[in-house]
Coordinates of C-alpha atoms and ligand atoms in Angstrom, one line a residue:
X1 CA 11.6 -49.4 11.7
X2 CA 13.5 -48.8 8.4
X3 CA 15.3 -45.7 7.6
X4 CA 14.2 -43.8 4.6
X5 CA 17.4 -44.8 2.8
X6 CA 16.4 -48.4 3.4
X7 CA 13.0 -48.1 2.0
X8 CA 12.1 -48.3 -1.8
X9 CA 14.3 -49.7 -4.4
X10 CA 16.3 -48.4 -7.3
X11 CA 14.3 -46.9 -10.1
X12 CA 11.2 -46.5 -7.9
X13 CA 9.6 -43.1 -7.3
X14 CA 11.0 -41.0 -10.1
X15 CA 8.0 -41.4 -12.4
X16 CA 6.4 -38.1 -11.4
X17 CA 9.2 -36.1 -13.0
X18 CA 9.1 -35.8 -16.8
X19 CA 12.2 -36.9 -18.7
X20 CA 14.6 -34.0 -19.3
X21 CA 14.0 -32.5 -22.7
X22 CA 16.9 -30.0 -22.8
X23 CA 20.7 -30.9 -23.3
X24 CA 22.4 -32.0 -20.1
X25 CA 25.4 -29.7 -19.2
X26 CA 27.6 -31.1 -16.5
X27 CA 30.0 -28.9 -14.5
X28 CA 33.7 -29.4 -15.0
X29 CA 35.5 -32.2 -13.1
X30 CA 36.6 -30.0 -10.1
X31 CA 33.0 -29.0 -9.3
X32 CA 31.6 -32.5 -9.8
X33 CA 30.6 -34.5 -6.8
X34 CA 33.2 -37.1 -6.3
X35 CA 30.8 -39.8 -4.9
X36 CA 27.3 -40.6 -6.0
X37 CA 24.6 -38.9 -3.9
X38 CA 22.6 -41.4 -1.8
X39 CA 19.1 -40.3 -2.5
X40 CA 16.4 -42.8 -1.4
X41 CA 14.4 -43.9 -4.3
X42 CA 11.0 -44.0 -2.9
X43 CA 7.5 -43.6 -4.1
X44 CA 5.1 -40.9 -2.9
X45 CA 3.4 -43.7 -1.0
X46 CA 6.6 -44.9 0.6
X47 CA 7.3 -41.4 1.8
X48 CA 3.8 -40.8 3.2
X49 CA 4.0 -44.0 5.2
X50 CA 7.5 -43.3 6.5
X51 CA 6.5 -40.0 7.9
X52 CA 3.3 -41.3 9.3
X53 CA 5.2 -44.0 10.9
X54 CA 7.6 -41.5 12.5
X55 CA 4.6 -39.4 13.6
X56 CA 3.0 -42.4 15.4
X57 CA 6.2 -43.1 17.2
X58 CA 6.7 -39.6 18.6
X59 CA 5.1 -38.0 21.5
X60 CA 4.1 -34.4 22.1
X61 CA 1.7 -32.1 23.9
X62 CA -1.0 -33.2 21.5
X63 CA -0.8 -36.8 22.7
X64 CA -1.2 -36.5 26.5
X65 CA 0.1 -35.2 29.7
X66 CA 3.4 -33.4 29.2
X67 CA 4.9 -32.1 32.6
X68 CA 8.0 -30.6 31.1
X69 CA 6.0 -27.5 31.3
X70 CA 6.2 -24.0 29.8
X71 CA 10.0 -24.4 29.9
X72 CA 9.8 -26.9 27.1
X73 CA 6.4 -27.7 25.6
X74 CA 3.6 -25.6 26.7
X75 CA 0.3 -25.9 24.7
X76 CA 0.3 -23.8 21.6
X77 CA -3.0 -22.6 20.6
X78 CA -3.7 -23.4 17.0
X79 CA -4.8 -19.8 16.2
X80 CA -1.2 -18.8 16.6
X81 CA -0.3 -21.0 13.7
X82 CA -3.1 -19.5 11.5
X83 CA -1.8 -16.1 12.1
X84 CA 1.8 -17.2 11.4
X85 CA 0.7 -18.7 8.1
X86 CA -0.9 -15.6 6.7
X87 CA 0.9 -14.6 3.6
X88 CA 1.4 -11.0 4.5
X89 CA 3.5 -12.0 7.6
X90 CA 5.0 -15.2 6.2
X91 CA 6.1 -14.2 2.7
X92 CA 7.9 -11.0 3.5
X93 CA 11.4 -10.4 2.6
X94 CA 13.7 -9.0 5.4
X95 CA 15.2 -6.4 3.0
X96 CA 11.7 -5.1 2.0
X97 CA 11.5 -1.2 2.3
X98 CA 9.9 0.0 5.5
X99 CA 7.0 1.5 3.6
X100 CA 6.1 -2.1 2.3
X101 CA 6.2 -3.8 5.8
X102 CA 4.4 -1.3 8.1
X103 CA 2.0 -4.0 9.3
X104 CA 4.8 -6.2 10.4
X105 CA 6.6 -3.4 12.0
X106 CA 3.4 -2.6 13.9
X107 CA 3.3 -6.2 15.2
X108 CA 7.0 -5.7 16.5
X109 CA 6.0 -2.4 18.1
X110 CA 2.8 -3.7 19.7
X111 CA 4.5 -6.9 21.1
X112 CA 7.2 -4.7 22.5
X113 CA 4.8 -2.5 24.3
X114 CA 2.8 -5.3 25.8
X115 CA 5.8 -7.2 26.9
X116 CA 7.4 -4.1 28.4
X117 CA 4.2 -3.6 30.3
X118 CA 4.4 -7.2 31.6
X119 CA 8.0 -7.0 32.6
X120 CA 8.2 -3.4 33.8
X121 CA 10.8 -2.4 31.3
X122 CA 11.2 0.6 29.0
X123 CA 12.2 -0.9 25.7
X124 CA 12.8 -4.3 24.2
X125 CA 14.8 -5.9 21.3
X126 CA 13.5 -8.9 19.5
X127 CA 16.9 -9.8 17.9
X128 CA 18.0 -12.7 20.2
X129 CA 17.0 -16.0 18.8
X130 CA 16.6 -17.8 22.2
X131 CA 16.9 -17.3 26.0
X132 CA 20.7 -18.2 26.0
X133 CA 21.2 -15.7 23.3
X134 CA 19.2 -13.1 25.2
X135 CA 21.5 -13.7 28.3
X136 CA 24.5 -13.1 26.1
X137 CA 22.9 -9.9 24.7
X138 CA 21.8 -8.5 28.1
X139 CA 25.3 -9.2 29.6
X140 CA 26.9 -7.4 26.7
X141 CA 24.7 -4.5 27.4
X142 CA 25.7 -4.6 31.1
X143 CA 29.4 -4.7 30.0
X144 CA 28.9 -1.7 27.6
X145 CA 27.3 0.2 30.4
X146 CA 30.2 -0.2 32.8
X147 CA 32.8 0.4 30.2
X148 CA 30.9 3.5 29.1
X149 CA 31.6 4.8 32.5
X150 CA 35.3 3.7 32.1
X151 CA 34.7 1.3 35.1
X152 CA 36.8 -1.7 34.0
X153 CA 37.3 -3.3 37.4
X154 CA 33.9 -5.0 37.3
X155 CA 34.6 -8.4 35.9
X156 CA 32.3 -10.7 38.0
X157 CA 28.8 -11.8 37.7
X158 CA 27.0 -13.5 40.6
X159 CA 24.8 -16.5 39.8
X160 CA 22.9 -18.7 42.4
X161 CA 23.8 -22.4 42.3
X162 CA 20.2 -23.2 41.3
X163 CA 20.6 -21.4 38.0
X164 CA 20.1 -22.9 34.5
X165 CA 23.3 -24.0 32.9
X166 CA 23.1 -21.4 30.2
X167 CA 23.7 -18.6 32.9
X168 CA 27.3 -19.6 33.6
X169 CA 27.9 -20.3 29.9
X170 CA 26.7 -16.8 28.9
X171 CA 28.8 -15.2 31.8
X172 CA 32.0 -16.7 30.3
X173 CA 31.1 -16.0 26.8
X174 CA 31.1 -12.2 27.4
X175 CA 34.4 -12.6 29.2
X176 CA 33.2 -12.2 32.7
X177 CA 33.9 -14.6 35.6
X178 CA 31.1 -16.3 37.4
X179 CA 30.8 -16.2 41.3
X180 CA 28.4 -18.9 42.4
X181 CA 26.2 -18.3 45.6
X182 CA 24.8 -21.2 47.5
X183 CA 21.0 -21.5 48.1
X184 CA 19.8 -21.5 51.6
X185 CA 18.0 -24.5 53.0
X186 CA 14.6 -23.1 51.9
X187 CA 15.9 -22.6 48.4
X188 CA 16.3 -18.9 48.4
X189 CA 19.5 -16.9 47.8
X190 CA 21.7 -16.7 51.0
X191 CA 21.8 -13.0 51.8
X192 CA 24.8 -13.2 54.0
X193 CA 26.8 -15.0 51.3
X194 CA 25.6 -12.6 48.7
X195 CA 26.8 -9.7 50.9
X196 CA 30.2 -11.4 51.2
X197 CA 30.6 -11.8 47.5
X198 CA 29.5 -8.5 46.2
X199 CA 32.1 -5.7 45.9
X200 CA 33.9 -3.4 43.6
X201 CA 34.4 -6.1 41.0
X202 CA 30.7 -7.0 40.8
X203 CA 29.4 -6.3 37.3
X204 CA 26.0 -7.8 38.1
X205 CA 23.8 -10.6 39.3
X206 CA 21.8 -13.0 37.1
X207 CA 18.7 -14.5 38.7
X208 CA 15.8 -16.6 38.0
X209 CA 12.6 -15.8 40.1
X210 CA 10.8 -18.0 40.7
X211 CA 14.0 -20.1 40.5
X212 CA 14.4 -23.5 39.1
X213 CA 13.1 -25.1 42.3
X214 CA 9.8 -23.4 41.5
X215 CA 10.2 -21.0 44.5
X216 CA 9.7 -17.3 44.6
X217 CA 12.4 -15.5 46.6
X218 CA 10.7 -13.4 49.3
X219 CA 13.9 -11.4 49.7
X220 CA 14.1 -10.4 46.1
X221 CA 14.0 -6.6 46.9
X222 CA 16.8 -6.9 49.4
X223 CA 18.8 -9.0 46.8
X224 CA 18.6 -6.6 43.9
X225 CA 19.3 -3.7 46.4
X226 CA 22.5 -5.3 47.8
X227 CA 23.9 -5.6 44.1
X228 CA 22.8 -2.1 43.2
X229 CA 24.4 -0.7 46.3
X230 CA 27.7 -2.3 45.2
X231 CA 27.4 -0.7 41.8
X232 CA 26.4 -3.8 40.0
X233 CA 23.4 -4.3 37.7
X234 CA 20.7 -7.0 37.9
X235 CA 19.8 -9.4 35.2
X236 CA 16.4 -11.4 35.2
X237 CA 16.4 -14.8 33.6
X238 CA 12.7 -14.8 32.4
X239 CA 12.3 -18.4 31.6
X240 CA 10.0 -19.0 34.6
X241 CA 7.8 -15.9 33.8
X242 CA 4.8 -18.2 33.2
X243 CA 4.3 -18.3 37.0
X244 CA 4.1 -14.6 37.6
X245 CA 3.1 -12.8 34.3
X246 CA 0.5 -10.1 34.8
X247 CA 0.9 -10.4 38.6
X248 CA 4.3 -9.1 39.4
X249 CA 6.9 -7.6 37.2
X250 CA 10.7 -8.1 37.2
X251 CA 11.1 -4.3 36.8
X252 CA 9.3 -3.8 40.2
X253 CA 11.6 -6.5 41.7
X254 CA 14.5 -4.3 41.0
X255 CA 15.8 -5.8 37.8
X256 CA 17.6 -3.7 35.1
X257 CA 17.7 -6.1 32.3
X258 CA 15.4 -9.2 31.5
X259 CA 15.1 -11.8 28.8
X260 CA 11.9 -13.6 28.0
X261 CA 11.7 -16.9 26.2
X262 CA 8.7 -16.3 23.8
X263 CA 8.9 -19.9 22.8
X264 CA 8.3 -20.9 26.4
X265 CA 5.9 -18.6 28.2
X266 CA 4.2 -17.2 25.1
X267 CA 3.6 -20.6 23.4
X268 CA 5.6 -21.4 20.4
X269 CA 6.4 -25.1 19.8
X270 CA 10.1 -25.5 19.8
X271 CA 10.8 -29.3 20.0
X272 CA 14.0 -30.3 18.2
X273 CA 15.7 -27.0 19.0
X274 CA 13.8 -24.2 17.2
X275 CA 12.7 -21.7 16.4
X276 CA 12.9 -19.4 19.4
X277 CA 12.9 -15.9 20.4
X278 CA 14.7 -14.4 23.5
X279 CA 13.8 -10.7 23.5
X280 CA 15.8 -8.5 25.9
X281 CA 14.1 -5.6 27.8
X282 CA 15.8 -3.0 29.8
X283 CA 15.3 0.1 32.1
X284 CA 15.4 3.5 30.6
X285 CA 19.2 4.0 31.5
X286 CA 20.2 1.1 29.3
X287 CA 18.1 1.7 26.2
X288 CA 21.0 3.4 24.5
X289 CA 22.9 0.1 24.5
X290 CA 20.2 -2.2 23.0
X291 CA 20.9 -3.9 19.7
X292 CA 20.1 -2.3 16.5
X293 CA 16.8 -2.2 14.7
X294 CA 14.3 -0.9 17.2
X295 CA 11.0 0.1 15.9
X296 CA 9.7 3.6 16.6
X297 CA 6.3 5.0 15.9
X298 CA 5.3 8.6 14.9
X299 CA 1.9 9.5 13.7
X300 CA 1.0 6.0 12.8
X301 CA 4.1 5.3 10.8
X302 CA 6.9 3.0 11.8
X303 CA 10.6 3.3 11.3
X304 CA 13.7 1.4 12.3
X305 CA 16.1 3.2 14.6
X306 CA 19.5 2.4 16.2
X307 CA 20.3 3.3 19.7
X308 CA 23.2 5.6 20.0
X309 CA 25.6 3.4 21.9
X310 CA 24.1 0.1 20.5
X311 CA 26.2 -3.1 21.1
X312 CA 25.5 -3.8 17.4
X313 CA 23.6 -6.7 16.0
X314 CA 23.5 -10.1 17.7
X315 CA 21.7 -11.6 14.7
X316 CA 20.7 -10.9 11.1
X317 CA 17.8 -8.5 10.7
X318 CA 14.9 -8.5 13.2
X319 CA 14.9 -11.9 15.0
X320 CA 12.5 -14.7 14.5
X321 CA 9.6 -12.6 13.6
X322 CA 7.0 -15.4 13.3
X323 CA 7.7 -16.3 16.8
X324 CA 6.9 -12.7 18.0
X325 CA 3.8 -12.8 15.9
X326 CA 2.7 -16.0 17.8
X327 CA 3.4 -14.4 21.1
X328 CA 1.4 -11.3 20.2
X329 CA -1.5 -13.5 19.0
X330 CA -1.3 -15.3 22.3
X331 CA -1.4 -12.1 24.3
X332 CA -4.2 -10.6 22.3
X333 CA -6.2 -13.9 22.7
X334 CA -5.8 -13.9 26.5
X335 CA -6.2 -10.2 27.0
X336 CA -5.5 -8.3 30.2
X337 CA -7.4 -10.7 32.4
X338 CA -6.2 -13.8 30.6
X339 CA -2.6 -13.2 31.1
X340 CA -2.6 -13.3 35.0
X341 CA -5.1 -16.1 34.9
X342 CA -2.6 -18.3 33.0
X343 CA -0.1 -17.7 35.9
X344 CA -2.6 -18.5 38.6
X345 CA -3.8 -21.7 36.9
X346 CA -0.2 -22.8 36.4
X347 CA 0.7 -22.2 40.0
X348 CA -2.6 -23.8 41.3
X349 CA -2.0 -26.9 39.1
X350 CA 1.5 -27.4 40.3
X351 CA 0.6 -27.0 44.0
X352 CA -2.3 -29.4 43.6
X353 CA -0.1 -32.1 42.2
X354 CA 2.7 -31.5 44.8
X355 CA 0.1 -31.7 47.6
X356 CA -1.2 -35.1 46.2
X357 CA 2.1 -36.6 45.9
X358 CA 4.0 -35.3 49.0
X359 CA 3.0 -38.1 51.3
X360 CA 4.9 -40.6 49.1
X361 CA 7.4 -38.5 47.2
X362 CA 10.0 -36.5 49.2
X363 CA 9.8 -32.8 48.5
X364 CA 13.1 -31.3 49.6
X365 CA 11.9 -27.6 49.4
X366 CA 8.2 -28.1 50.6
X367 CA 7.2 -24.5 50.7
X368 CA 4.1 -23.8 48.5
X369 CA 5.5 -23.7 45.0
X370 CA 4.9 -21.6 41.9
X371 CA 4.5 -23.2 38.6
X372 CA 6.8 -26.2 39.2
X373 CA 8.0 -28.4 42.1
X374 CA 10.9 -30.8 42.6
X375 CA 10.8 -34.2 44.0
X376 CA 13.9 -36.1 45.2
X377 CA 14.0 -39.9 44.9
X378 CA 17.2 -40.2 46.8
X379 CA 15.5 -42.0 49.7
X380 CA 13.5 -44.3 47.4
X381 CA 16.6 -45.2 45.6
X382 CA 18.4 -46.2 48.8
X383 CA 15.4 -48.1 50.0
X384 CA 14.5 -49.9 46.7
X385 CA 17.1 -49.2 44.1
X386 CA 14.5 -47.4 42.0
X387 CA 15.9 -44.2 40.6
X388 CA 14.4 -41.0 39.1
X389 CA 15.2 -42.6 35.8
X390 CA 13.2 -45.8 36.6
X391 CA 10.1 -43.7 37.6
X392 CA 10.4 -41.6 34.5
X393 CA 10.7 -44.7 32.3
X394 CA 7.7 -46.2 34.2
X395 CA 5.6 -43.1 33.3
X396 CA 6.2 -43.8 29.6
X397 CA 4.1 -47.0 29.9
X398 CA 1.2 -44.9 31.1
X399 CA 1.3 -42.7 28.1
X400 CA 2.7 -39.9 30.1
X401 CA 5.8 -37.8 29.2
X402 CA 8.3 -37.9 32.1
X403 CA 9.1 -34.6 33.8
X404 CA 12.5 -33.0 33.8
X405 CA 15.1 -35.3 35.3
X406 CA 18.2 -34.7 37.3
X407 CA 17.8 -30.9 37.3
X408 CA 18.3 -28.6 39.3
X409 CA 21.7 -30.1 40.0
X410 CA 21.3 -29.3 43.7
X411 CA 18.7 -31.9 44.3
X412 CA 19.8 -35.5 44.2
X413 CA 17.7 -37.9 42.0
X414 CA 15.5 -34.9 41.0
X415 CA 12.2 -35.1 39.1
X416 CA 10.9 -31.6 38.4
X417 CA 7.2 -31.4 37.4
X418 CA 5.5 -28.5 35.7
X419 CA 1.8 -29.4 34.8
X420 CA 1.1 -26.0 33.2
X421 CA -2.2 -24.1 33.2
X422 CA -4.0 -25.9 30.2
X423 CA -4.1 -29.4 31.9
X424 CA -7.6 -30.4 33.1
X425 CA -8.1 -31.7 36.7
X426 CA -8.8 -35.1 35.2
X427 CA -5.5 -35.1 33.3
X428 CA -3.6 -34.1 36.4
X429 CA -5.4 -36.7 38.5
X430 CA -4.5 -39.3 36.0
X431 CA -0.8 -38.4 36.3
X432 CA -0.9 -38.3 40.1
X433 CA -2.4 -41.8 39.9
X434 CA 0.4 -43.0 37.7
X435 CA 3.0 -41.5 40.0
X436 CA 1.4 -43.2 43.0
X437 CA 1.2 -46.6 41.4
X438 CA 4.8 -46.4 40.3
X439 CA 5.9 -45.6 43.9
X440 CA 4.0 -48.7 45.0
X441 CA 5.6 -50.8 42.4
X442 CA 9.1 -49.6 43.4
X443 CA 8.3 -51.2 46.8
X444 CA 6.6 -54.5 45.6
X445 CA 8.2 -55.2 42.3
X446 CA 11.3 -53.1 41.6
X447 CA 12.7 -55.6 39.0
X448 CA 9.8 -55.0 36.6
X449 CA 10.4 -51.2 36.9
X450 CA 14.0 -51.6 35.9
X451 CA 12.8 -53.0 32.6
X452 CA 10.2 -50.2 31.9
X453 CA 9.1 -49.1 29.4
X454 CA 7.7 -52.1 27.7
X455 CA 4.6 -50.6 25.9
X456 CA 6.6 -47.9 23.9
X457 CA 7.9 -48.4 20.3
X458 CA 11.5 -48.6 21.7
X459 CA 12.2 -50.1 25.1
X460 CA 14.8 -49.0 27.7
X461 CA 17.6 -47.3 25.9
X462 CA 21.2 -47.8 26.6
X463 CA 21.9 -44.1 27.5
X464 CA 25.6 -44.7 28.2
X465 CA 26.1 -46.2 24.7
X466 CA 23.9 -43.5 23.1
X467 CA 26.1 -40.8 24.7
X468 CA 29.5 -42.5 24.0
X469 CA 28.7 -43.9 20.5
X470 CA 27.1 -40.9 18.7
X471 CA 25.9 -41.7 15.2
X472 CA 24.9 -38.3 13.9
X473 CA 25.1 -39.2 10.1
X474 CA 24.2 -42.1 8.1
X475 CA 27.5 -43.3 6.7
X476 CA 26.8 -45.6 3.8
X477 CA 30.4 -46.7 3.4
X478 CA 31.1 -47.2 7.1
X479 CA 27.8 -49.0 7.9
X480 CA 29.2 -52.5 7.8
X481 CA 32.2 -51.4 9.8
X482 CA 30.0 -49.5 12.2
X483 CA 27.8 -52.5 12.8
X484 CA 31.0 -54.5 13.8
X485 CA 32.0 -51.7 16.2
X486 CA 28.7 -51.9 17.9
X487 CA 29.5 -55.4 19.3
X488 CA 32.1 -53.7 21.5
X489 CA 29.5 -51.7 23.5
Ligands
PLP1 C1 15.3 -22.6 29.0 C2 16.0 -21.8 30.0 C3 17.0 -20.9 29.6 C4 17.6 -20.9 28.2 O1 16.7 -20.5 27.3 P1 16.8 -21.1 25.8 O2 15.7 -20.4 25.1 O3 16.6 -22.6 25.8 O4 18.1 -20.7 25.2 C5 17.7 -20.1 30.5 N1 17.2 -20.2 31.8 C6 16.3 -21.0 32.3 C7 15.9 -20.9 33.8 C8 15.5 -21.8 31.4 O5 14.6 -22.6 31.7

């Protein structure tokens, strides 16, 4: 496929603009661009075809089964988009006076109330722009809390080895040291090891429950209790809330601070890196440390307030407002019965798929799962040289997006599938069939699987070369030289 720069030709496509009828005044030499700007000269027709081509070559939840799940690409009801495109919400200015944006403030307040109810928290900030940003915010609050008591010996945050990579990164960003605890053979936190590592230097624990293996830790109350008894606080990574929302609350599991990923659980499309929203909620004793700009309501009128010991702002203004609006729309559409039913269907679908595959695929943690389950292809690879990558690439030829690969890190040759609640039985059965056929092919014709995919716009990628030879920018001058360099790889 041609790049947009390679389409069109000189002089084409500018005819829609009338000729300039005022004197041309150029900036002085210092402010002049030194090289000509490379703008593609294409007609409207060229552009339309270019983007239609791109659209046909991409794959999303609207195309078919997408087992990356709530964590990445849950179905986003179209009514959310209708609400987010209403002018009264979309065209507001962040500096508009409070009196002019009462409706928007009501959105924030209502979303906060519902999400606090769902998580068992007292208050919530919408400032953080993503889950990782929420982790950073929550840890800053934990730090401010300890420092507020002049307790400066607490420098360590405990994180299980099944955690998402953003957890250790956030720990180090706030200046804490991470202590990793191993998971038990059944996937839960090892209580003995936890007891060994907690102490006077424990600032807190970060935990995902259900964890990234899709397992709910049955000892969660003991875990949070051990940390509290040592004087630490507990942080809940809410990325997997899809499995439990409306059924059990992080607050009741003993957590003091939580983040949610509205763009995951509460359905905002975020392919390509944005936009997201990672609100952080906390128990009453931490409210004073929340970031600035909480919304308070009195007699039907809304004002922004700042907590007394606020950690300050972590982002400009009020966060990604339209993502919050989509989340609120989603909640209002589902209602009180709909929220837990999402969780129940997500868990049912994942367990069904796991049950239908476990005679072929090795499930290293075989307990009933929550919203996702993890397969290990280590055995298959030893036997047939077919890896998790090969099966994932094979799925592409069935028109199915592969599940998460090589995560969590504690499972070798991992494929982690999360079918989510909106997939029909027929769609899940189709995916199961594809997985089963690929397993057969690994035994009978592994060579052909190494070459998959063969029915996609692009075939098997050279991932090593893609990682080593990043081309992030179209360099007009270097193009020829770059083409020569390519030969080396
Ligand atoms: C996605 C995810 C995060 C990070 O959230 P972002 O919104 O992508 O920054 C943290 N923890 C877990 C378990 C996740 O799945």
